[in-house]
């Protein structure tokens, strides 16, 4: 027995930690592997459950097509101008376009690139997203220039007694 070992006192054969952890050094590797597998399985299950929850929440939000809602009197939106409103929920910015020639179009105002707000400058040939110079066709909402690669979600419209109504989201 070394000098240092003598200072620490005699080995206790039934130490408390040995009762709580009754494995020999030969079995430690197995225990570690078993624990690791258990933690891995628990973490995988938690991750999978979280992913399913987030996907379900996103799907529930995206399926909100909207209900008929009066937007504005047509006489208040001159040809060649736009009118901003909220649709299908009060959190969703949208834009109504009264195109030269009388056609009406409405789209979500959220750019399909990273969600900035698009607008129509009077006389411009297309809708503009100022964040990264994204451009969208006025008549179809299709991207025509810049980073966006998906069209703006459209809104079906109807004119009833001189007032413009949004009926539902179309895309
Ligand atoms: S957010 Fe509209 S172009 Fe990037």
Short mmCIF file of N, CA and C and ligand atoms in Angstrom, two decimals:
data_model
loop_
_atom_site.label_atom_id
_atom_site.label_comp_id
_atom_site.label_asym_id
_atom_site.label_seq_id
_atom_site.Cartn_x
_atom_site.Cartn_y
_atom_site.Cartn_z
N UNK A 1 0.85 -1.19 0.00
CA UNK A 1 0.00 0.00 0.00
C UNK A 1 0.89 1.25 0.00
N UNK A 2 0.59 2.20 -0.87
CA UNK A 2 1.42 3.39 -0.96
C UNK A 2 1.12 4.34 0.19
N UNK A 3 1.98 5.31 0.33
CA UNK A 3 1.81 6.31 1.38
C UNK A 3 0.48 7.07 1.21
N UNK A 4 0.21 7.43 -0.07
CA UNK A 4 -1.02 8.19 -0.36
C UNK A 4 -2.26 7.37 -0.04
N UNK A 5 -2.26 6.06 -0.39
CA UNK A 5 -3.40 5.18 -0.15
C UNK A 5 -3.67 5.06 1.35
N UNK A 6 -2.62 5.03 2.13
CA UNK A 6 -2.76 4.92 3.58
C UNK A 6 -3.46 6.15 4.16
N UNK A 7 -3.16 7.35 3.57
CA UNK A 7 -3.81 8.57 4.05
C UNK A 7 -5.31 8.58 3.77
N UNK A 8 -5.74 7.97 2.69
CA UNK A 8 -7.16 7.95 2.33
C UNK A 8 -7.96 6.94 3.14
N UNK A 9 -7.30 6.08 3.83
CA UNK A 9 -7.99 5.09 4.65
C UNK A 9 -8.23 3.82 3.87
N UNK A 10 -8.79 2.78 4.56
CA UNK A 10 -8.99 1.49 3.91
C UNK A 10 -10.14 1.52 2.90
N UNK A 11 -10.07 0.63 1.92
CA UNK A 11 -11.17 0.52 0.94
C UNK A 11 -12.39 -0.05 1.63
N UNK A 12 -13.54 0.55 1.39
CA UNK A 12 -14.78 0.03 1.97
C UNK A 12 -15.42 -0.87 0.91
N UNK A 13 -15.60 -2.14 1.20
CA UNK A 13 -16.10 -3.07 0.18
C UNK A 13 -17.53 -2.79 -0.26
N UNK A 14 -18.34 -2.19 0.64
CA UNK A 14 -19.73 -1.97 0.27
C UNK A 14 -20.05 -0.49 0.25
N UNK A 15 -19.29 0.25 -0.54
CA UNK A 15 -19.50 1.70 -0.60
C UNK A 15 -20.87 2.01 -1.21
N UNK A 16 -21.43 3.15 -0.82
CA UNK A 16 -22.78 3.52 -1.24
C UNK A 16 -22.93 3.57 -2.76
N UNK A 17 -21.95 4.17 -3.44
CA UNK A 17 -22.06 4.30 -4.89
C UNK A 17 -22.10 2.94 -5.58
N UNK A 18 -21.46 1.90 -4.91
CA UNK A 18 -21.45 0.59 -5.53
C UNK A 18 -22.84 -0.06 -5.45
N UNK A 19 -23.57 0.26 -4.38
CA UNK A 19 -24.93 -0.26 -4.28
C UNK A 19 -25.85 0.40 -5.31
N UNK A 20 -25.67 1.72 -5.54
CA UNK A 20 -26.50 2.44 -6.52
C UNK A 20 -26.11 2.10 -7.95
N UNK A 21 -24.88 1.74 -8.13
CA UNK A 21 -24.39 1.50 -9.49
C UNK A 21 -23.61 0.18 -9.49
N UNK A 22 -24.34 -0.94 -9.41
CA UNK A 22 -23.69 -2.24 -9.18
C UNK A 22 -23.11 -2.88 -10.45
N UNK A 23 -22.33 -2.12 -11.17
CA UNK A 23 -21.75 -2.68 -12.39
C UNK A 23 -20.24 -2.70 -12.28
N UNK A 24 -19.68 -3.72 -12.85
CA UNK A 24 -18.22 -3.80 -12.89
C UNK A 24 -17.74 -2.97 -14.07
N UNK A 25 -16.47 -2.70 -14.11
CA UNK A 25 -15.95 -1.89 -15.22
C UNK A 25 -16.19 -2.60 -16.55
N UNK A 26 -16.27 -3.93 -16.54
CA UNK A 26 -16.52 -4.65 -17.79
C UNK A 26 -17.93 -4.39 -18.29
N UNK A 27 -18.88 -4.13 -17.37
CA UNK A 27 -20.26 -3.92 -17.79
C UNK A 27 -20.60 -2.46 -18.05
N UNK A 28 -19.71 -1.56 -17.70
CA UNK A 28 -20.01 -0.13 -17.86
C UNK A 28 -20.30 0.26 -19.30
N UNK A 29 -19.58 -0.36 -20.21
CA UNK A 29 -19.74 -0.01 -21.61
C UNK A 29 -21.16 -0.33 -22.08
N UNK A 30 -21.68 -1.49 -21.63
CA UNK A 30 -23.04 -1.89 -22.01
C UNK A 30 -24.06 -0.91 -21.46
N UNK A 31 -23.89 -0.53 -20.21
CA UNK A 31 -24.83 0.40 -19.59
C UNK A 31 -24.82 1.72 -20.35
N UNK A 32 -23.67 2.21 -20.67
CA UNK A 32 -23.57 3.47 -21.39
C UNK A 32 -24.27 3.37 -22.74
N UNK A 33 -24.06 2.28 -23.42
CA UNK A 33 -24.70 2.10 -24.73
C UNK A 33 -26.23 2.04 -24.59
N UNK A 34 -26.67 1.33 -23.53
CA UNK A 34 -28.11 1.20 -23.30
C UNK A 34 -28.73 2.58 -22.99
N UNK A 35 -28.06 3.34 -22.12
CA UNK A 35 -28.56 4.68 -21.79
C UNK A 35 -28.56 5.58 -23.01
N UNK A 36 -27.49 5.49 -23.77
CA UNK A 36 -27.40 6.32 -24.98
C UNK A 36 -28.55 6.01 -25.93
N UNK A 37 -28.84 4.72 -26.11
CA UNK A 37 -29.94 4.32 -27.00
C UNK A 37 -31.27 4.83 -26.47
N UNK A 38 -31.42 4.75 -25.13
CA UNK A 38 -32.67 5.22 -24.52
C UNK A 38 -32.84 6.73 -24.74
N UNK A 39 -31.79 7.48 -24.51
CA UNK A 39 -31.87 8.94 -24.71
C UNK A 39 -32.10 9.27 -26.18
N UNK A 40 -31.45 8.52 -27.04
CA UNK A 40 -31.61 8.76 -28.48
C UNK A 40 -33.06 8.53 -28.90
N UNK A 41 -33.64 7.42 -28.40
CA UNK A 41 -35.03 7.10 -28.75
C UNK A 41 -35.97 8.18 -28.21
N UNK A 42 -35.72 8.61 -26.95
CA UNK A 42 -36.59 9.64 -26.36
C UNK A 42 -36.48 10.95 -27.12
N UNK A 43 -35.25 11.32 -27.48
CA UNK A 43 -35.06 12.57 -28.22
C UNK A 43 -35.71 12.48 -29.59
N UNK A 44 -35.59 11.33 -30.25
CA UNK A 44 -36.20 11.16 -31.57
C UNK A 44 -37.72 11.28 -31.49
N UNK A 45 -38.30 10.65 -30.47
CA UNK A 45 -39.76 10.72 -30.30
C UNK A 45 -40.20 12.16 -30.05
N UNK A 46 -39.47 12.87 -29.19
CA UNK A 46 -39.82 14.25 -28.88
C UNK A 46 -39.71 15.12 -30.14
N UNK A 47 -38.67 14.91 -30.90
CA UNK A 47 -38.47 15.68 -32.13
C UNK A 47 -39.57 15.39 -33.14
N UNK A 48 -39.92 14.10 -33.28
CA UNK A 48 -40.98 13.72 -34.23
C UNK A 48 -42.32 14.32 -33.80
N UNK A 49 -42.61 14.27 -32.51
CA UNK A 49 -43.87 14.83 -32.01
C UNK A 49 -43.91 16.34 -32.25
N UNK A 50 -42.80 17.01 -32.01
CA UNK A 50 -42.73 18.46 -32.24
C UNK A 50 -42.94 18.80 -33.70
N UNK A 51 -42.32 18.03 -34.58
CA UNK A 51 -42.45 18.27 -36.02
C UNK A 51 -43.89 18.10 -36.48
N UNK A 52 -44.53 17.04 -35.99
CA UNK A 52 -45.93 16.80 -36.36
C UNK A 52 -46.81 17.94 -35.85
N UNK A 53 -46.55 18.41 -34.64
CA UNK A 53 -47.33 19.51 -34.08
C UNK A 53 -47.18 20.79 -34.90
N UNK A 54 -45.96 21.13 -35.25
CA UNK A 54 -45.71 22.35 -36.03
C UNK A 54 -46.35 22.23 -37.41
N UNK A 55 -46.23 21.04 -38.04
CA UNK A 55 -46.82 20.84 -39.36
C UNK A 55 -48.34 20.96 -39.31
N UNK A 56 -48.94 20.40 -38.26
CA UNK A 56 -50.40 20.47 -38.12
C UNK A 56 -50.85 21.92 -37.94
N UNK A 57 -50.08 22.68 -37.13
CA UNK A 57 -50.43 24.08 -36.91
C UNK A 57 -50.32 24.87 -38.22
N UNK A 58 -49.25 24.64 -38.97
CA UNK A 58 -49.06 25.36 -40.23
C UNK A 58 -50.15 25.00 -41.23
N UNK A 59 -50.50 23.71 -41.28
CA UNK A 59 -51.54 23.28 -42.22
C UNK A 59 -52.88 23.91 -41.86
N UNK A 60 -53.16 23.98 -40.58
CA UNK A 60 -54.43 24.57 -40.14
C UNK A 60 -54.49 26.04 -40.52
N UNK A 61 -53.37 26.74 -40.40
CA UNK A 61 -53.33 28.17 -40.77
C UNK A 61 -53.50 28.35 -42.26
N UNK A 62 -52.80 27.50 -43.05
CA UNK A 62 -52.81 27.68 -44.50
C UNK A 62 -54.14 27.37 -45.14
N UNK A 63 -54.99 26.60 -44.48
CA UNK A 63 -56.24 26.21 -45.10
C UNK A 63 -57.34 27.25 -44.89
N UNK A 64 -57.00 28.41 -44.32
CA UNK A 64 -57.99 29.46 -44.12
C UNK A 64 -58.22 30.17 -45.45
N UNK A 65 -59.31 29.80 -46.15
CA UNK A 65 -59.57 30.37 -47.47
C UNK A 65 -60.34 31.68 -47.42
N UNK A 66 -60.86 32.01 -46.26
CA UNK A 66 -61.61 33.26 -46.14
C UNK A 66 -63.09 33.09 -46.42
N UNK A 67 -63.84 34.11 -46.01
CA UNK A 67 -65.29 34.13 -46.23
C UNK A 67 -65.63 35.43 -46.93
N UNK A 68 -66.80 35.48 -47.59
CA UNK A 68 -67.17 36.72 -48.29
C UNK A 68 -67.09 37.93 -47.36
N UNK A 69 -66.44 39.00 -47.89
CA UNK A 69 -66.25 40.19 -47.06
C UNK A 69 -66.24 41.42 -47.97
N UNK A 70 -67.01 42.41 -47.59
CA UNK A 70 -67.05 43.64 -48.38
C UNK A 70 -65.73 44.40 -48.19
N UNK A 71 -65.19 44.89 -49.33
CA UNK A 71 -63.89 45.58 -49.24
C UNK A 71 -64.07 47.10 -49.30
N UNK A 72 -64.68 47.57 -50.41
CA UNK A 72 -64.74 49.02 -50.63
C UNK A 72 -65.73 49.29 -51.76
N UNK A 73 -66.23 50.53 -51.84
CA UNK A 73 -67.07 50.92 -52.99
C UNK A 73 -66.17 51.05 -54.21
N UNK A 74 -66.62 50.51 -55.34
CA UNK A 74 -65.80 50.55 -56.56
C UNK A 74 -65.48 51.99 -56.96
N UNK A 75 -66.42 52.90 -56.73
CA UNK A 75 -66.21 54.30 -57.11
C UNK A 75 -65.05 54.95 -56.34
N UNK A 76 -64.69 54.37 -55.22
CA UNK A 76 -63.60 54.95 -54.42
C UNK A 76 -62.21 54.51 -54.89
N UNK A 77 -62.18 53.57 -55.83
CA UNK A 77 -60.87 53.09 -56.33
C UNK A 77 -60.82 53.39 -57.83
N UNK A 78 -60.22 54.51 -58.17
CA UNK A 78 -60.16 54.91 -59.58
C UNK A 78 -59.32 53.93 -60.40
N UNK A 79 -59.62 53.87 -61.70
CA UNK A 79 -58.80 53.03 -62.57
C UNK A 79 -57.34 53.45 -62.47
N UNK A 80 -56.46 52.46 -62.44
CA UNK A 80 -55.02 52.75 -62.36
C UNK A 80 -54.54 52.95 -60.93
N UNK A 81 -55.42 52.70 -59.96
CA UNK A 81 -54.99 52.83 -58.55
C UNK A 81 -55.28 51.53 -57.80
N UNK A 82 -54.83 51.52 -56.57
CA UNK A 82 -55.03 50.31 -55.74
C UNK A 82 -55.64 50.70 -54.40
N UNK A 83 -56.11 49.68 -53.70
CA UNK A 83 -56.71 49.89 -52.38
C UNK A 83 -56.20 48.75 -51.48
N UNK A 84 -55.72 49.11 -50.31
CA UNK A 84 -55.20 48.10 -49.39
C UNK A 84 -56.29 47.67 -48.41
N UNK A 85 -56.31 46.39 -48.11
CA UNK A 85 -57.29 45.88 -47.15
C UNK A 85 -56.69 44.65 -46.46
N UNK A 86 -57.49 43.98 -45.62
CA UNK A 86 -57.00 42.79 -44.89
C UNK A 86 -57.87 41.61 -45.26
N UNK A 87 -57.22 40.50 -45.66
CA UNK A 87 -57.97 39.33 -46.04
C UNK A 87 -57.02 38.15 -46.14
N UNK A 88 -57.37 36.92 -45.73
CA UNK A 88 -58.68 36.51 -45.19
C UNK A 88 -58.85 36.78 -43.70
N UNK A 89 -57.76 37.11 -42.98
CA UNK A 89 -57.93 37.44 -41.56
C UNK A 89 -57.44 38.87 -41.36
N UNK A 90 -57.73 39.47 -40.22
CA UNK A 90 -57.29 40.84 -39.97
C UNK A 90 -55.76 40.98 -39.93
N UNK A 91 -55.06 39.85 -39.88
CA UNK A 91 -53.57 39.91 -39.86
C UNK A 91 -52.96 39.83 -41.26
N UNK A 92 -53.79 39.59 -42.28
CA UNK A 92 -53.26 39.35 -43.63
C UNK A 92 -53.45 40.55 -44.54
N UNK A 93 -52.37 41.26 -44.88
CA UNK A 93 -52.50 42.41 -45.79
C UNK A 93 -52.78 41.93 -47.21
N UNK A 94 -53.66 42.68 -47.89
CA UNK A 94 -54.03 42.33 -49.26
C UNK A 94 -54.15 43.62 -50.07
N UNK A 95 -54.11 43.45 -51.39
CA UNK A 95 -54.18 44.64 -52.25
C UNK A 95 -55.18 44.41 -53.37
N UNK A 96 -56.05 45.41 -53.58
CA UNK A 96 -57.03 45.40 -54.67
C UNK A 96 -56.51 46.31 -55.77
N UNK A 97 -56.48 45.82 -57.00
CA UNK A 97 -56.00 46.62 -58.13
C UNK A 97 -57.16 46.91 -59.07
N UNK A 98 -57.32 48.18 -59.43
CA UNK A 98 -58.29 48.56 -60.46
C UNK A 98 -57.46 48.91 -61.69
N UNK A 99 -57.33 47.92 -62.57
CA UNK A 99 -56.41 48.07 -63.70
C UNK A 99 -56.98 48.99 -64.76
N UNK A 100 -56.10 49.63 -65.54
CA UNK A 100 -56.57 50.45 -66.67
C UNK A 100 -57.41 49.56 -67.59
N UNK A 101 -58.59 50.02 -67.96
CA UNK A 101 -59.51 49.20 -68.74
C UNK A 101 -60.62 48.65 -67.88
N UNK A 102 -60.48 48.74 -66.55
CA UNK A 102 -61.59 48.39 -65.67
C UNK A 102 -61.48 47.06 -64.95
N UNK A 103 -60.53 46.20 -65.34
CA UNK A 103 -60.42 44.90 -64.66
C UNK A 103 -60.03 45.07 -63.19
N UNK A 104 -60.56 44.17 -62.38
CA UNK A 104 -60.20 44.16 -60.96
C UNK A 104 -59.38 42.91 -60.64
N UNK A 105 -58.37 43.06 -59.83
CA UNK A 105 -57.57 41.92 -59.34
C UNK A 105 -57.27 42.18 -57.87
N UNK A 106 -57.12 41.10 -57.11
CA UNK A 106 -56.71 41.24 -55.71
C UNK A 106 -55.77 40.10 -55.35
N UNK A 107 -54.78 40.43 -54.56
CA UNK A 107 -53.77 39.46 -54.15
C UNK A 107 -53.41 39.66 -52.68
N UNK A 108 -52.85 38.61 -52.12
CA UNK A 108 -52.19 38.77 -50.83
C UNK A 108 -51.03 39.73 -51.06
N UNK A 109 -50.78 40.57 -50.07
CA UNK A 109 -49.69 41.54 -50.23
C UNK A 109 -48.34 40.98 -49.79
N UNK A 110 -48.35 39.73 -49.30
CA UNK A 110 -47.09 39.15 -48.81
C UNK A 110 -46.31 38.53 -49.95
N UNK A 111 -45.13 39.05 -50.18
CA UNK A 111 -44.26 38.52 -51.23
C UNK A 111 -43.96 37.05 -50.96
N UNK A 112 -43.97 36.25 -52.04
CA UNK A 112 -43.74 34.81 -51.85
C UNK A 112 -42.26 34.47 -51.71
N UNK A 113 -41.40 35.48 -51.72
CA UNK A 113 -39.98 35.21 -51.47
C UNK A 113 -39.77 35.12 -49.96
N UNK A 114 -39.79 36.27 -49.27
CA UNK A 114 -39.56 36.24 -47.83
C UNK A 114 -40.61 37.01 -47.05
N UNK A 115 -41.73 37.32 -47.70
CA UNK A 115 -42.87 37.86 -46.97
C UNK A 115 -42.93 39.38 -46.84
N UNK A 116 -42.08 40.12 -47.55
CA UNK A 116 -42.22 41.58 -47.51
C UNK A 116 -43.54 41.97 -48.19
N UNK A 117 -43.91 43.22 -48.03
CA UNK A 117 -45.18 43.69 -48.57
C UNK A 117 -44.99 44.25 -49.98
N UNK A 118 -45.78 43.74 -50.92
CA UNK A 118 -45.70 44.24 -52.30
C UNK A 118 -46.66 45.43 -52.46
N UNK A 119 -46.38 46.28 -53.44
CA UNK A 119 -47.27 47.42 -53.70
C UNK A 119 -47.25 47.74 -55.19
N UNK A 120 -48.22 48.58 -55.58
CA UNK A 120 -48.34 48.96 -56.98
C UNK A 120 -48.14 50.45 -57.10
N UNK A 121 -47.07 50.84 -57.74
CA UNK A 121 -46.82 52.25 -57.97
C UNK A 121 -47.66 52.66 -59.17
N UNK A 122 -48.37 53.78 -59.05
CA UNK A 122 -49.23 54.22 -60.15
C UNK A 122 -48.46 54.28 -61.46
N UNK A 123 -49.02 53.66 -62.49
CA UNK A 123 -48.40 53.68 -63.80
C UNK A 123 -47.39 52.56 -64.02
N UNK A 124 -47.01 51.85 -62.95
CA UNK A 124 -46.02 50.78 -63.10
C UNK A 124 -46.63 49.58 -63.82
N UNK A 125 -45.78 48.81 -64.47
CA UNK A 125 -46.23 47.66 -65.26
C UNK A 125 -46.48 46.43 -64.39
N UNK A 126 -45.97 46.43 -63.18
CA UNK A 126 -46.15 45.25 -62.33
C UNK A 126 -46.12 45.63 -60.85
N UNK A 127 -46.45 44.64 -60.02
CA UNK A 127 -46.36 44.84 -58.57
C UNK A 127 -44.90 44.72 -58.16
N UNK A 128 -44.50 45.54 -57.21
CA UNK A 128 -43.09 45.54 -56.80
C UNK A 128 -42.95 45.14 -55.35
N UNK A 129 -41.97 44.27 -55.08
CA UNK A 129 -41.54 44.00 -53.70
C UNK A 129 -40.21 44.71 -53.53
N UNK A 130 -40.16 45.73 -52.67
CA UNK A 130 -38.95 46.54 -52.56
C UNK A 130 -37.79 45.84 -51.85
N UNK A 131 -38.06 44.76 -51.13
CA UNK A 131 -36.98 44.14 -50.34
C UNK A 131 -35.85 43.62 -51.22
N UNK A 132 -36.20 42.88 -52.27
CA UNK A 132 -35.15 42.32 -53.14
C UNK A 132 -35.51 42.51 -54.61
N UNK A 133 -36.29 43.57 -54.89
CA UNK A 133 -36.65 43.88 -56.28
C UNK A 133 -37.42 42.74 -56.94
N UNK A 134 -38.36 42.16 -56.22
CA UNK A 134 -39.23 41.15 -56.83
C UNK A 134 -40.36 41.83 -57.58
N UNK A 135 -40.73 41.29 -58.74
CA UNK A 135 -41.81 41.87 -59.55
C UNK A 135 -42.85 40.79 -59.85
N UNK A 136 -44.12 41.18 -59.82
CA UNK A 136 -45.22 40.25 -60.07
C UNK A 136 -46.15 40.84 -61.13
N UNK A 137 -46.65 39.96 -62.01
CA UNK A 137 -47.57 40.39 -63.05
C UNK A 137 -48.87 40.92 -62.44
N UNK A 138 -49.35 42.04 -62.95
CA UNK A 138 -50.57 42.65 -62.39
C UNK A 138 -51.80 41.78 -62.60
N UNK A 139 -51.87 41.11 -63.77
CA UNK A 139 -53.09 40.37 -64.12
C UNK A 139 -53.13 38.95 -63.59
N UNK A 140 -51.94 38.34 -63.36
CA UNK A 140 -51.91 36.93 -62.94
C UNK A 140 -51.28 36.72 -61.55
N UNK A 141 -50.51 37.68 -61.10
CA UNK A 141 -49.79 37.52 -59.83
C UNK A 141 -48.55 36.66 -59.97
N UNK A 142 -48.23 36.22 -61.19
CA UNK A 142 -47.03 35.39 -61.40
C UNK A 142 -45.77 36.24 -61.23
N UNK A 143 -44.71 35.63 -60.69
CA UNK A 143 -43.44 36.38 -60.58
C UNK A 143 -42.86 36.59 -61.97
N UNK A 144 -42.38 37.79 -62.24
CA UNK A 144 -41.80 38.08 -63.56
C UNK A 144 -40.33 38.50 -63.46
N UNK A 145 -39.86 38.86 -62.28
CA UNK A 145 -38.46 39.23 -62.12
C UNK A 145 -38.09 39.18 -60.65
N UNK A 146 -36.79 38.99 -60.39
CA UNK A 146 -36.31 38.95 -59.02
C UNK A 146 -36.39 37.56 -58.43
N UNK A 147 -36.13 37.44 -57.13
CA UNK A 147 -36.03 36.12 -56.50
C UNK A 147 -37.33 35.33 -56.33
N UNK A 148 -38.52 35.94 -56.26
CA UNK A 148 -39.71 35.11 -56.01
C UNK A 148 -39.91 34.08 -57.14
N UNK A 149 -40.30 32.85 -56.76
CA UNK A 149 -40.56 31.83 -57.79
C UNK A 149 -41.97 31.27 -57.70
N UNK A 150 -42.80 31.84 -56.84
CA UNK A 150 -44.20 31.41 -56.76
C UNK A 150 -45.11 32.63 -56.93
N UNK A 151 -46.30 32.43 -57.49
CA UNK A 151 -47.22 33.57 -57.67
C UNK A 151 -47.78 34.05 -56.34
N UNK A 152 -48.27 35.28 -56.34
CA UNK A 152 -48.95 35.80 -55.16
C UNK A 152 -50.29 35.07 -55.02
N UNK A 153 -50.68 34.67 -53.82
CA UNK A 153 -52.01 34.09 -53.64
C UNK A 153 -53.07 35.09 -54.09
N UNK A 154 -54.00 34.63 -54.91
CA UNK A 154 -55.04 35.51 -55.43
C UNK A 154 -56.28 35.51 -54.55
N UNK A 155 -57.13 36.48 -54.78
CA UNK A 155 -58.40 36.59 -54.05
C UNK A 155 -59.52 36.75 -55.08
N UNK A 156 -60.52 35.88 -55.00
CA UNK A 156 -61.65 35.96 -55.92
C UNK A 156 -62.53 37.14 -55.53
N UNK A 157 -62.96 37.91 -56.54
CA UNK A 157 -63.71 39.15 -56.28
C UNK A 157 -65.08 39.09 -56.93
N UNK A 158 -65.97 39.93 -56.43
CA UNK A 158 -67.29 40.10 -57.05
C UNK A 158 -67.74 41.53 -56.75
N UNK A 159 -68.41 42.15 -57.73
CA UNK A 159 -68.96 43.49 -57.49
C UNK A 159 -70.46 43.34 -57.27
N UNK A 160 -70.93 43.76 -56.11
CA UNK A 160 -72.35 43.69 -55.77
C UNK A 160 -72.83 45.11 -55.47
N UNK A 161 -73.78 45.57 -56.28
CA UNK A 161 -74.36 46.91 -56.07
C UNK A 161 -73.28 47.98 -55.92
N UNK A 162 -72.29 47.92 -56.78
CA UNK A 162 -71.26 48.96 -56.78
C UNK A 162 -70.21 48.81 -55.69
N UNK A 163 -70.26 47.71 -54.97
CA UNK A 163 -69.26 47.50 -53.92
C UNK A 163 -68.47 46.23 -54.22
N UNK A 164 -67.17 46.30 -53.95
CA UNK A 164 -66.30 45.16 -54.25
C UNK A 164 -66.23 44.23 -53.04
N UNK A 165 -66.43 42.95 -53.33
CA UNK A 165 -66.39 41.93 -52.27
C UNK A 165 -65.25 40.95 -52.55
N UNK A 166 -64.58 40.55 -51.49
CA UNK A 166 -63.64 39.41 -51.57
C UNK A 166 -64.44 38.16 -51.21
N UNK A 167 -64.32 37.12 -52.04
CA UNK A 167 -65.09 35.91 -51.78
C UNK A 167 -64.26 34.81 -51.10
N UNK A 168 -63.07 34.56 -51.63
CA UNK A 168 -62.19 33.53 -51.04
C UNK A 168 -60.82 33.64 -51.68
N UNK A 169 -59.85 33.00 -51.03
CA UNK A 169 -58.51 32.89 -51.60
C UNK A 169 -58.59 31.88 -52.75
N UNK A 170 -57.83 32.15 -53.81
CA UNK A 170 -57.90 31.24 -54.96
C UNK A 170 -56.67 30.36 -55.10
N UNK A 171 -55.59 30.67 -54.46
CA UNK A 171 -54.40 29.80 -54.59
C UNK A 171 -53.77 29.61 -53.23
S1 LIG B 1 -39.12 39.44 -49.96
FE1 LIG B 1 -39.93 40.05 -51.86
S2 LIG B 1 -38.31 39.83 -53.21
FE2 LIG B 1 -37.49 39.15 -51.34
#
